CSV table of C-alpha atoms in Angstrom, one decimal:
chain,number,residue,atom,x,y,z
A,1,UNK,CA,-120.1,24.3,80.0
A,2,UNK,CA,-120.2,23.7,83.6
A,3,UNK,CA,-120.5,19.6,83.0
A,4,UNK,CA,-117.9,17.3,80.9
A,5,UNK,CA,-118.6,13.9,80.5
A,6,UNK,CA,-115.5,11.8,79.4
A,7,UNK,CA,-116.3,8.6,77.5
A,8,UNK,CA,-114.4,5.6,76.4
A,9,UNK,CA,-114.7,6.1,71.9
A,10,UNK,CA,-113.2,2.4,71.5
A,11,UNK,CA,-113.3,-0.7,73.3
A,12,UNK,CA,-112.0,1.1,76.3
A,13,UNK,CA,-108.5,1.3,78.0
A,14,UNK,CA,-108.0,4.9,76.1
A,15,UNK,CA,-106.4,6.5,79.0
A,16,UNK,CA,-109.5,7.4,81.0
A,17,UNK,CA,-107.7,8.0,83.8
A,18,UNK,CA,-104.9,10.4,83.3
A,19,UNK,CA,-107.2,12.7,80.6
A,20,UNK,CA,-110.3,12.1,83.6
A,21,UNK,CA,-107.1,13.3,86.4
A,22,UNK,CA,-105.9,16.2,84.2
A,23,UNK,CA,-109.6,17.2,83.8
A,24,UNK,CA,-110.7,17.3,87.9
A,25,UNK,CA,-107.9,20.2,88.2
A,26,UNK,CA,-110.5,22.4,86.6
A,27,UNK,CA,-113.7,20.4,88.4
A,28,UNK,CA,-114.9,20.6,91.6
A,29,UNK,CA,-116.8,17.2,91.5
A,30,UNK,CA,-116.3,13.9,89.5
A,31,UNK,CA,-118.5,11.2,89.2
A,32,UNK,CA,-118.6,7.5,88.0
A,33,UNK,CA,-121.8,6.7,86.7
A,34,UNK,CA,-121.9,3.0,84.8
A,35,UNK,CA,-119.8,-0.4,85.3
A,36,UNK,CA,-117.8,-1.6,88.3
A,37,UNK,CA,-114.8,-2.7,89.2
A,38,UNK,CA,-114.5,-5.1,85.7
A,39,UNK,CA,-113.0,-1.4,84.4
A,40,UNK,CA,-109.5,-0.3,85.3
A,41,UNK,CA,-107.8,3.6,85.5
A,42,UNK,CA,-104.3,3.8,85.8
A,43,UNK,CA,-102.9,7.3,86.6
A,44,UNK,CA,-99.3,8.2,87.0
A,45,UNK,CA,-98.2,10.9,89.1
A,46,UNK,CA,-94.6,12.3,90.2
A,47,UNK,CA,-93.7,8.9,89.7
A,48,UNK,CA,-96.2,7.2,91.2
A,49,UNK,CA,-99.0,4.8,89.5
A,50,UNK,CA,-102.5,4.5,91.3
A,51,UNK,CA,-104.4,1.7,89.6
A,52,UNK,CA,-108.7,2.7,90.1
A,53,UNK,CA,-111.5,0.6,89.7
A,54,UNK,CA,-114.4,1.6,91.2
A,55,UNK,CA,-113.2,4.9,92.8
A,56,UNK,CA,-113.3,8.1,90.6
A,57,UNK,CA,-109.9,9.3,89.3
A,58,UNK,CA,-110.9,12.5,91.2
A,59,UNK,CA,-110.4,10.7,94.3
A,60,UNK,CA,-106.3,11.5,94.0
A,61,UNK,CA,-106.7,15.5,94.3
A,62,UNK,CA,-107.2,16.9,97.3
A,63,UNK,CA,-110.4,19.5,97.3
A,64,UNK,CA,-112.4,17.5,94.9
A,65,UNK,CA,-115.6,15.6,96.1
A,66,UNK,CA,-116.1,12.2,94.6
A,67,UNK,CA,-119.3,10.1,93.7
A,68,UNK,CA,-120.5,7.0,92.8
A,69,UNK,CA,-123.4,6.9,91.1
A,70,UNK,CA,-126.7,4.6,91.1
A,71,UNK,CA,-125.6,3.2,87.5
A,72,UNK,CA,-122.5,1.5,88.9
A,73,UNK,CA,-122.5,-2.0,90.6
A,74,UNK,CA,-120.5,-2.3,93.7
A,75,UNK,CA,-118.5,-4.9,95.1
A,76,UNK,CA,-118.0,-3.4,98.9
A,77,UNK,CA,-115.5,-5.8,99.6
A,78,UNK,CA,-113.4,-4.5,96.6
A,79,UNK,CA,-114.3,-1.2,97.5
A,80,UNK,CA,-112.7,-1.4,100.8
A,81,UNK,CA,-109.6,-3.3,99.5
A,82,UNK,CA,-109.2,-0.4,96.8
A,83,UNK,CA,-109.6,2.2,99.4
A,84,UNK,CA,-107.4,0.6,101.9
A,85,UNK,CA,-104.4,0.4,99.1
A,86,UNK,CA,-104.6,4.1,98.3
A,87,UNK,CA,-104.9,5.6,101.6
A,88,UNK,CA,-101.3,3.0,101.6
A,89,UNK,CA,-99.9,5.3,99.0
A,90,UNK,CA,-101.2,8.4,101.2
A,91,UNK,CA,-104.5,9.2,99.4
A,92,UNK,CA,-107.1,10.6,102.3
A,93,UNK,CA,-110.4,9.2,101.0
A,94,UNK,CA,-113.3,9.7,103.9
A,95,UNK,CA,-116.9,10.6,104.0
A,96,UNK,CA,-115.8,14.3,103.3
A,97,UNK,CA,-114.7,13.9,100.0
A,98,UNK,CA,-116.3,10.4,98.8
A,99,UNK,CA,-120.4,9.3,98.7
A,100,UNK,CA,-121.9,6.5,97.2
A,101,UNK,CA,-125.0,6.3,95.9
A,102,UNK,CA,-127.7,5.0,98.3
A,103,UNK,CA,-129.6,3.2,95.4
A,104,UNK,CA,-126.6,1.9,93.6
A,105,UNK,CA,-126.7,-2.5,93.6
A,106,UNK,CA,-124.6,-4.4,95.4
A,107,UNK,CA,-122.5,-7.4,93.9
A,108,UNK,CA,-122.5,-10.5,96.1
A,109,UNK,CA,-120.4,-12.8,96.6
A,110,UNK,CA,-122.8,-15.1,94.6
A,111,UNK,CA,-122.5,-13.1,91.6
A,112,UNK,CA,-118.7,-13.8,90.6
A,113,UNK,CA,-119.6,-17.2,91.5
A,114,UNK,CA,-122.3,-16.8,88.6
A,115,UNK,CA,-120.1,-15.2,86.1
A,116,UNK,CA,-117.6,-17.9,85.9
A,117,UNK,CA,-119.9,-20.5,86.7
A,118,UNK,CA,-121.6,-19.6,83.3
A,119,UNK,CA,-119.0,-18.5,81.1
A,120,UNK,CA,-117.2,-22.0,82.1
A,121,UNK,CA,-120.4,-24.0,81.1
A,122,UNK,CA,-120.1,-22.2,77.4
A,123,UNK,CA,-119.4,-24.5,75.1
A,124,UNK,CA,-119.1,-22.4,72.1
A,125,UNK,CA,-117.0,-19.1,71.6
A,126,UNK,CA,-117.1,-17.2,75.2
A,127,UNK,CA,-117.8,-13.5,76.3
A,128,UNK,CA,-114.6,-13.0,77.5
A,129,UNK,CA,-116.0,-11.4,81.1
A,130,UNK,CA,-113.7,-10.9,83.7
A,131,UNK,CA,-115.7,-12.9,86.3
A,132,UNK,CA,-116.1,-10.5,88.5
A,133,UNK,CA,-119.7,-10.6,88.8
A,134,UNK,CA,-121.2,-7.4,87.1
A,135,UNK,CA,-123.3,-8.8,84.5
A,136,UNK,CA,-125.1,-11.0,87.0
A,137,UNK,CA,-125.7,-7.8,89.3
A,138,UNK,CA,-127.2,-5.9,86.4
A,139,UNK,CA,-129.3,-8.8,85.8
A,140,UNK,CA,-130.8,-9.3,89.0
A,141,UNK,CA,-131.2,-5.0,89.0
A,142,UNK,CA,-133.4,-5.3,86.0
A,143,UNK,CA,-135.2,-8.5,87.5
A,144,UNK,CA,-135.7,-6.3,90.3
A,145,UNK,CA,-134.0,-8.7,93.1
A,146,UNK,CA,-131.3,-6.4,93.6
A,147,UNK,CA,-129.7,-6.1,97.0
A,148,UNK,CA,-128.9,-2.3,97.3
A,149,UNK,CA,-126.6,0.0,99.2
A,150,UNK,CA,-129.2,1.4,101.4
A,151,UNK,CA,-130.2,-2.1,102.0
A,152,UNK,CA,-127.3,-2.8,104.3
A,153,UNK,CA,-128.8,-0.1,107.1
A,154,UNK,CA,-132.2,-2.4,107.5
A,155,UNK,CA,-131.2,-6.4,108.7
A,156,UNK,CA,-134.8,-7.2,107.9
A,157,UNK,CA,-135.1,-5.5,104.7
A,158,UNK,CA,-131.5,-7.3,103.7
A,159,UNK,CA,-132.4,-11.0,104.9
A,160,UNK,CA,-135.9,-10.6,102.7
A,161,UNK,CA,-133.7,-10.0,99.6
A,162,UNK,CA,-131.0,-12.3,100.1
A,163,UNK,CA,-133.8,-14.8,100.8
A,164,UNK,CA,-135.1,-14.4,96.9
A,165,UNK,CA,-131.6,-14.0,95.5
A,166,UNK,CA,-130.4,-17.4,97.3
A,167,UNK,CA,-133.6,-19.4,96.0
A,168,UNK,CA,-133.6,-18.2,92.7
A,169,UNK,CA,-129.8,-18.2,92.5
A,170,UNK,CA,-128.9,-21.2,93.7
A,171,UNK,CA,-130.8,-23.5,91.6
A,172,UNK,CA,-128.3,-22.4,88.6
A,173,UNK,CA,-125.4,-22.7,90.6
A,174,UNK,CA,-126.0,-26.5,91.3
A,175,UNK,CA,-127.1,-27.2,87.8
A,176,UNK,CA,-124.1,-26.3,86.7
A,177,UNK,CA,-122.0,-27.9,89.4
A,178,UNK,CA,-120.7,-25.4,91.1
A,179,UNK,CA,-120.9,-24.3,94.8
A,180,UNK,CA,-123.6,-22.9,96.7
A,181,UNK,CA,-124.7,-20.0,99.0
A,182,UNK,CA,-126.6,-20.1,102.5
A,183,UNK,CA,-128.6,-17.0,103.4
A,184,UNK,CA,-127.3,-17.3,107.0
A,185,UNK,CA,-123.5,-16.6,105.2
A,186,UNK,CA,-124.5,-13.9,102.9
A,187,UNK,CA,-125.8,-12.1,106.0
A,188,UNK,CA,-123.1,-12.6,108.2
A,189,UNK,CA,-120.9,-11.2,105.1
A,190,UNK,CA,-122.8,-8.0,104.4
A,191,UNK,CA,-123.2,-7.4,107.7
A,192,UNK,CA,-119.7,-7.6,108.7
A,193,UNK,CA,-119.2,-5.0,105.9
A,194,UNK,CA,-122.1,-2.6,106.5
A,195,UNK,CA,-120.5,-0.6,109.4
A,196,UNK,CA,-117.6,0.4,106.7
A,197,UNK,CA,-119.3,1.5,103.5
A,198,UNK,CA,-122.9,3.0,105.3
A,199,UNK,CA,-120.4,6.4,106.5
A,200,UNK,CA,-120.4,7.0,102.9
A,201,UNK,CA,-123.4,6.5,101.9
A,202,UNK,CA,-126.2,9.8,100.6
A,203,UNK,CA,-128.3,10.9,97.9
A,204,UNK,CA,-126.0,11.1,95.1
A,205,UNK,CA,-128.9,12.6,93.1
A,206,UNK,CA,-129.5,15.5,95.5
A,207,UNK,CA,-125.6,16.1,96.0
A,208,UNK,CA,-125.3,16.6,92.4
A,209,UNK,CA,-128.5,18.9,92.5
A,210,UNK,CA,-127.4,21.1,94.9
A,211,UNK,CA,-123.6,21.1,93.2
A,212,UNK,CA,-125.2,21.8,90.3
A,213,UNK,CA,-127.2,24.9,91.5
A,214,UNK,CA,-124.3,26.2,93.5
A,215,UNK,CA,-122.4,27.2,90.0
A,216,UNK,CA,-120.0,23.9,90.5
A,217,UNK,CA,-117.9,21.8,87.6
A,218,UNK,CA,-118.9,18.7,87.7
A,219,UNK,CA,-117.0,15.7,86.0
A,220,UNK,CA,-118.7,12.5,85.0
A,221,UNK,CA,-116.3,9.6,84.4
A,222,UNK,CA,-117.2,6.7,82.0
A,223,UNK,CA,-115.7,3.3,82.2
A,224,UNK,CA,-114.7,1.0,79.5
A,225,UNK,CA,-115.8,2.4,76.0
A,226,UNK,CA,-119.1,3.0,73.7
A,227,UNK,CA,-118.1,0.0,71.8
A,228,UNK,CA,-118.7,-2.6,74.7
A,229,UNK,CA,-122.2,-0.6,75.3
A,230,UNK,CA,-124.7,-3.4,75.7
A,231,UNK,CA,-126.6,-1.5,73.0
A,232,UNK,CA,-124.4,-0.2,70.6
A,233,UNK,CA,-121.1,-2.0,71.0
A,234,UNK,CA,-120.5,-5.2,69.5
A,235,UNK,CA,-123.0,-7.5,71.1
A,236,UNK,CA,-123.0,-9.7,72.6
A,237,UNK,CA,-118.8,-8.8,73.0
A,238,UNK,CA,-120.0,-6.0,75.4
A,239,UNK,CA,-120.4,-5.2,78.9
A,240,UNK,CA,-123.6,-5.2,80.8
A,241,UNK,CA,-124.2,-1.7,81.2
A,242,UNK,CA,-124.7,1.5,78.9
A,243,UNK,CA,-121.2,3.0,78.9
A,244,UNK,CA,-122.4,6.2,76.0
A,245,UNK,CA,-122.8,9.5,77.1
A,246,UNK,CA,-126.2,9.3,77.5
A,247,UNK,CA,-125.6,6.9,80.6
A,248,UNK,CA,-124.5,10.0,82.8
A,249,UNK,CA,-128.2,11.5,83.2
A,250,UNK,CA,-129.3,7.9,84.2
A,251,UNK,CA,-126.6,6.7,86.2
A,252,UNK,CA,-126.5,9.9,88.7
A,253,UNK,CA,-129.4,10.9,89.0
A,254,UNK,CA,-128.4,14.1,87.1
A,255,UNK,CA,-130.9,16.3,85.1
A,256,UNK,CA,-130.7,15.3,81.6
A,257,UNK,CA,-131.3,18.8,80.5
A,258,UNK,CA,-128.3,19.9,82.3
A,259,UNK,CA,-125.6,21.3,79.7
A,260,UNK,CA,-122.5,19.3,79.2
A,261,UNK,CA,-119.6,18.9,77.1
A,262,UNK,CA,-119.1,15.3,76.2
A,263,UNK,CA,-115.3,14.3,75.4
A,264,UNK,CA,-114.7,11.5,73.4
A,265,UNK,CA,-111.3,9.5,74.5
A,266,UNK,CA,-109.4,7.4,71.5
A,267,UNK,CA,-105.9,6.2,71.0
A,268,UNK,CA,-104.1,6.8,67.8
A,269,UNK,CA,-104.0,2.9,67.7
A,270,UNK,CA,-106.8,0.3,68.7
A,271,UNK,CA,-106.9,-1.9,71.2
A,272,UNK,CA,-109.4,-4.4,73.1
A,273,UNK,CA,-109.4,-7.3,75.3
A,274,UNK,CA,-111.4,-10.2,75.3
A,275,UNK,CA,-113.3,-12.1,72.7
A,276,UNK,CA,-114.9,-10.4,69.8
A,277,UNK,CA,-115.0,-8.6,66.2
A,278,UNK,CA,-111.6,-6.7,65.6
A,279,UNK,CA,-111.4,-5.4,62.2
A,280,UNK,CA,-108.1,-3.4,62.0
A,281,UNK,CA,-106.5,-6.2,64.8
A,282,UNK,CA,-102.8,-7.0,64.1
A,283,UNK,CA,-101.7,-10.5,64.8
A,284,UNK,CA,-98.4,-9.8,63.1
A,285,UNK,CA,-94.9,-8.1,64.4
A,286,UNK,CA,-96.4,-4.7,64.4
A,287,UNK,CA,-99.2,-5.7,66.4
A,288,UNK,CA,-96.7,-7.2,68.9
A,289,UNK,CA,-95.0,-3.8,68.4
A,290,UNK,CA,-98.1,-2.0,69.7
A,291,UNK,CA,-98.6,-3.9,72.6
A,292,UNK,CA,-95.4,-3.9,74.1
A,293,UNK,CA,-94.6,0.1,73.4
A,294,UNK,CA,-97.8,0.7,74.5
A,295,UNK,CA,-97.8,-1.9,77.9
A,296,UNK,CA,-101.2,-3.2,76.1
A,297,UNK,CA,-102.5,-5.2,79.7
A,298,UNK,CA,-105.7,-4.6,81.3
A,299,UNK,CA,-105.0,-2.8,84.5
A,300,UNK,CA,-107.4,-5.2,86.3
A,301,UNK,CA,-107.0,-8.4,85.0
A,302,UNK,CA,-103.2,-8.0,83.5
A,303,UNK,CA,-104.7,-9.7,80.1
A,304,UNK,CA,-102.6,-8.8,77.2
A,305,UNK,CA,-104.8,-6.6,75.0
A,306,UNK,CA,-105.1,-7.3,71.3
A,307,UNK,CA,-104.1,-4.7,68.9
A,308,UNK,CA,-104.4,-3.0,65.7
A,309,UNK,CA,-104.7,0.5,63.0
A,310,UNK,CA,-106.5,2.9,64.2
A,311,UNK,CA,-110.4,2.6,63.1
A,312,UNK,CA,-111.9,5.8,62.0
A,313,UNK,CA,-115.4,4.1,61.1
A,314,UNK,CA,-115.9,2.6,64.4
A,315,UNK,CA,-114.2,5.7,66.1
A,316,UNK,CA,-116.8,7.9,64.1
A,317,UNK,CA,-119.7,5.9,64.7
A,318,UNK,CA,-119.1,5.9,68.9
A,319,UNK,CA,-118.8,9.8,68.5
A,320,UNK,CA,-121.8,10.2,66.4
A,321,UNK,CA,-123.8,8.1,69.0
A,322,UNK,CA,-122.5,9.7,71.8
A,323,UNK,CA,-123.0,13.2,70.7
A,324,UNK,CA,-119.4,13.7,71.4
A,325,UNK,CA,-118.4,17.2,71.3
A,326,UNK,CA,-114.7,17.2,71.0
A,327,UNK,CA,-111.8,14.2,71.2
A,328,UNK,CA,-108.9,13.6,73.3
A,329,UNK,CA,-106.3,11.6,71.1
A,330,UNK,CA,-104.0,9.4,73.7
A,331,UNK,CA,-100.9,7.1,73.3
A,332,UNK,CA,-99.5,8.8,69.7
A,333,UNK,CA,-95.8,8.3,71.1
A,334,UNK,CA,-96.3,4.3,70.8
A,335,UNK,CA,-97.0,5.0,67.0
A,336,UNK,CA,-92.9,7.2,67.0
A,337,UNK,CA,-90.9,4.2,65.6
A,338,UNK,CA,-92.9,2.8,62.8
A,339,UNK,CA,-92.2,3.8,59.3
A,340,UNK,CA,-95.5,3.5,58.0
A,341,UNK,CA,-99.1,3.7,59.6
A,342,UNK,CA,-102.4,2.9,58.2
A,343,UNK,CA,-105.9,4.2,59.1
A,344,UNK,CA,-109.2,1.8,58.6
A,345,UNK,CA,-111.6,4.4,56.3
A,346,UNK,CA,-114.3,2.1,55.2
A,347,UNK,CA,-115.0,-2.0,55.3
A,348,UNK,CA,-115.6,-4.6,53.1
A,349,UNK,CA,-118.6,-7.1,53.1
A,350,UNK,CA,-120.1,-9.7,50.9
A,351,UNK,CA,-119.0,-7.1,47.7
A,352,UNK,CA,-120.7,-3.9,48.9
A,353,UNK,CA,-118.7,-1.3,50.5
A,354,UNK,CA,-119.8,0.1,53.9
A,355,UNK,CA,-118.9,3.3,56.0
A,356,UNK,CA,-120.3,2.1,59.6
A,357,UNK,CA,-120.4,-1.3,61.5
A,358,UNK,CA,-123.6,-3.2,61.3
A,359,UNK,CA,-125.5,-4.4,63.8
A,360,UNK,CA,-125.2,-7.9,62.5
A,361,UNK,CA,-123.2,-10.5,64.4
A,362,UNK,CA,-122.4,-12.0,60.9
A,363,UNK,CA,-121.7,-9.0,59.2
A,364,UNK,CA,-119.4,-8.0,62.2
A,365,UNK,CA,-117.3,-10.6,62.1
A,366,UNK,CA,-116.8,-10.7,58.5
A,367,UNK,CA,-116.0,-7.1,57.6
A,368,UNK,CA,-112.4,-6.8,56.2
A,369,UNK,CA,-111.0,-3.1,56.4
A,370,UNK,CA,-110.4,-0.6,53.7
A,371,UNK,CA,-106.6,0.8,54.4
A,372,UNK,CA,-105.3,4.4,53.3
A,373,UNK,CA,-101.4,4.2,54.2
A,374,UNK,CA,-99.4,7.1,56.1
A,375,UNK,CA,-95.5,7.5,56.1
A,376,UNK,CA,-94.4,7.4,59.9
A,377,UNK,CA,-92.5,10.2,61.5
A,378,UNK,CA,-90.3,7.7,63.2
A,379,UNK,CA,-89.0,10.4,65.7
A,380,UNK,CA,-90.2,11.3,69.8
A,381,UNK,CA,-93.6,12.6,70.5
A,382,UNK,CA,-93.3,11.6,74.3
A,383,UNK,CA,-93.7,14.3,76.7
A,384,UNK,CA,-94.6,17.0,74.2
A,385,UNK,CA,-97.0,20.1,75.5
A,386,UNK,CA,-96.8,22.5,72.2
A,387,UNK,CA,-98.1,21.4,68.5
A,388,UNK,CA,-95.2,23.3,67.9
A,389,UNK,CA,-92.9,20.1,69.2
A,390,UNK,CA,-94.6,17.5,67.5
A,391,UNK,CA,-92.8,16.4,64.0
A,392,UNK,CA,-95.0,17.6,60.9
A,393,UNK,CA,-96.1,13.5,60.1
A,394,UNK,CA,-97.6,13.1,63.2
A,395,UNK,CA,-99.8,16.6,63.2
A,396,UNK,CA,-100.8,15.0,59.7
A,397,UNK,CA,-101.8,12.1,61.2
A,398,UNK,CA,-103.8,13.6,63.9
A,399,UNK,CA,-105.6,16.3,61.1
A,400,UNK,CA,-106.4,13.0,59.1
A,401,UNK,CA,-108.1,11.5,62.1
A,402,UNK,CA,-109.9,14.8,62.7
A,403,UNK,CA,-110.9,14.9,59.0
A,404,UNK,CA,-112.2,11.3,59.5
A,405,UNK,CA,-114.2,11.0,62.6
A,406,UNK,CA,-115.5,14.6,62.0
A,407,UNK,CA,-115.1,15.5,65.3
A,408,UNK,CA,-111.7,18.0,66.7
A,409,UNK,CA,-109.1,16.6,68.8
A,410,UNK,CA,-109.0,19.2,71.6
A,411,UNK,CA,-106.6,17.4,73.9
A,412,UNK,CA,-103.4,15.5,73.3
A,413,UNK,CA,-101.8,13.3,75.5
A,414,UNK,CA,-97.7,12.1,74.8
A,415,UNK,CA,-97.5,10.7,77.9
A,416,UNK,CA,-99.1,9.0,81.1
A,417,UNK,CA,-97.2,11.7,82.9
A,418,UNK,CA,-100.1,14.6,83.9
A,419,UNK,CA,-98.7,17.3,82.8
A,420,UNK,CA,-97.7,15.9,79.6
A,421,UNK,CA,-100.6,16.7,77.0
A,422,UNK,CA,-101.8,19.4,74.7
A,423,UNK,CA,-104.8,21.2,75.1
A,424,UNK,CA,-106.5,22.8,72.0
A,425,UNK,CA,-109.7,23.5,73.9
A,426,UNK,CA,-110.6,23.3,77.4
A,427,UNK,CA,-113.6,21.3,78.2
A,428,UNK,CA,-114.8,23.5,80.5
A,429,UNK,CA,-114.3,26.7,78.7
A,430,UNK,CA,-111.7,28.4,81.0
């Protein structure tokens, strides 16, 4: 294949960002194409931890050209902040090896604003956003109100829009008491900000088409995970944008014909963050166990992440609706101390038995999980890089998983370190 396309196979925070690192060595261009900077990467290397939000993972590598596709929603102000902390830690990020899509949307300052605005105003169980504005600037995308990258090269084109965003917006913002926006401050914001991002900006679409028909690996990088997709996750406990496979095509401007190899990224636990159904979640000492062995905190907000078994239904359903060719299995060496592990192979439901998660906001939240129970192999997985070091429990584990989610695990991570995972089969087919 000369395309991978990683995605999230839980409720995101699998590791993205170390398998998405270890993958650009063999790409030549990596791409984010869905979310914003709500999603978080952490990658660890020699030592030193680089925390990602909107910037692709491939950024770190020198050589490799990264993109930001028209499916994202961008902040520029957090943009430039991001930017201006790596180049810190000595990343070189410049025109040369980074474009943004010129018909991506823009978050404004209004739109965080919005978020919590709204999600204060709830009165019943909340969403659990992370205020930073992206569900508001998917909304006014659909509405077609959007302000857009390209938008900030034309001052006339720019006032018209924030004209209709500042009408329309504002009426909410003062019904529910909270502050609002001039058009004459919006401008002056965007403006001041224009001269910084507009070096970066190109035809995403038509730098991925002329990649593609130069022989090049490309790499798309998803965000979060197929469970918070606004279609098939569990609504409304999702995000605001498509986060499956499928989402790559559409959010780069990419041919959907074009071959690709779609990764599926799990842990050998779960995890999520936020409000929401959580069949397998732990509440008790191993749960706590998890989290703390695992650092369980979201590498944006720093919100301790609830956890739990490891969920082969829902796992197998986000593969199946992915088309996911092949899984990467991450964090087995938070599992090393426990004596005994269980995997979640089917629910219960008002009597009847299911193997999926339904669509049903009721159902959801009142499945209870049907356990099969594994001895633990309560000795070190960290840092192995053979099959051959991992104890004979865990590789039973892992082929139990395999046998469950009908899908191979093809690369194993035992560590954030790089260099510390397993590869069974290389994406790419080197």
């Amino acid at each position: 294949m000369s395309n991978v396309i990683v995605i999230g196979a839980q409720w995101g925070d699998e590791g993205k960002g170390k398998i998405v690192d270890w993958l650009s060595e063999r790409a030549d261009v990596v791409v984010r194409f869905q979310g914003g900077h709500n999603a978080g990467h952490t990658l660890v290397i020699g030592g030193t931890e680089y925390k990602l939000s909107l910037l692709p993972s491939g950024v770190i590598r020198p050589g490799k050209l990264s993109l930001i596709g028209n499916g994202v929603v961008i902040d520029p102000e957090a943009l430039l902040k991001e930017m201006d902390k790596l180049r810190g830690q000595g990343v070189a990020i410049s025109p040369e090896n980074l474009k943004i899509a010129d018909n991506a949307p823009l978050i404004l300052p209004l739109h965080p604003a919005l978020d919590q605005a709204r999600e204060a105003a709830k009165s019943g169980e909340k969403i659990g956003t992370t205020g930073r504005g992206i569900g508001p600037a998917y909304e006014d995308k659909v509405a077609r109100r959007a302000v857009r990258v390209a938008d900030l090269a034309d001052a006339d084109v720019l006032k018209k829009k924030l004209d209709d965003l500042v009408s329309h917006h504002n009426l909410l913002l003062q019904a529910l008491g909270a502050p609002t926006f001039t058009v004459d401050g919006l401008m002056a914001h965007m403006q001041a900000l224009a001269p910084k991002i507009l070096p970066f900006v190109a035809p995403v679409w038509r730098v991925l088409h002329q990649a593609q028909q130069a022989g090049k690996k490309i790499l798309f990088e998803g965000a979060q995970g197929v469970l918070l997709d606004v279609d098939h996750g569990t609504y409304p406990f999702v995000t605001a944008s498509q986060t499956v496979a499928g989402q790559a095509a559409a959010g780069s401007g990419m041919g959907a014909a074009a071959r690709s190899y779609v990764l599926g990224l799990c842990k050998a636990y779960t995890t999520r963050v936020g409000m929401g159904p959580f069949p397998t979640e732990e509440t008790t000492e191993v749960g706590e166990h998890i989290g703390q062995r695992g650092r369980e905190f979201g590498t944006v907000t720093g919100r301790k992440r609830r956890c739990g078994w490891f969920d082969a239904v829902l796992v197998r359903q986000a593969l199946q609706i992915s088309g996911v060719n092949g899984v990467a299995l991450t964090k087995l060496d938070v599992l090393d101390e426990l004596p005994e592990l269980k995997i979640c192979v089917g629910y219960e439901c008002a009597g009847q038995q299911l193997d999926y998660l339904p669509a049903s906001q009721a159902m959801q939240a009142a499945v209870k999980p049907i356990y099969e129970t594994h001895k633990g192999w309560q000795s070190s997985t960290r840092g192995a890089r053979s099959w051959s070091e991992l104890p004979p429990l865990a590789i039973k584990y892992i082929k139990r998983i395999e046998e469950l989610v009908g899908v191979q695990v093809t690369l194993l991570s035992t560590s954030p370190e790089r260099e510390d995972t397993i590869l069974v089969q290389d994406p790419f087919g080197g």
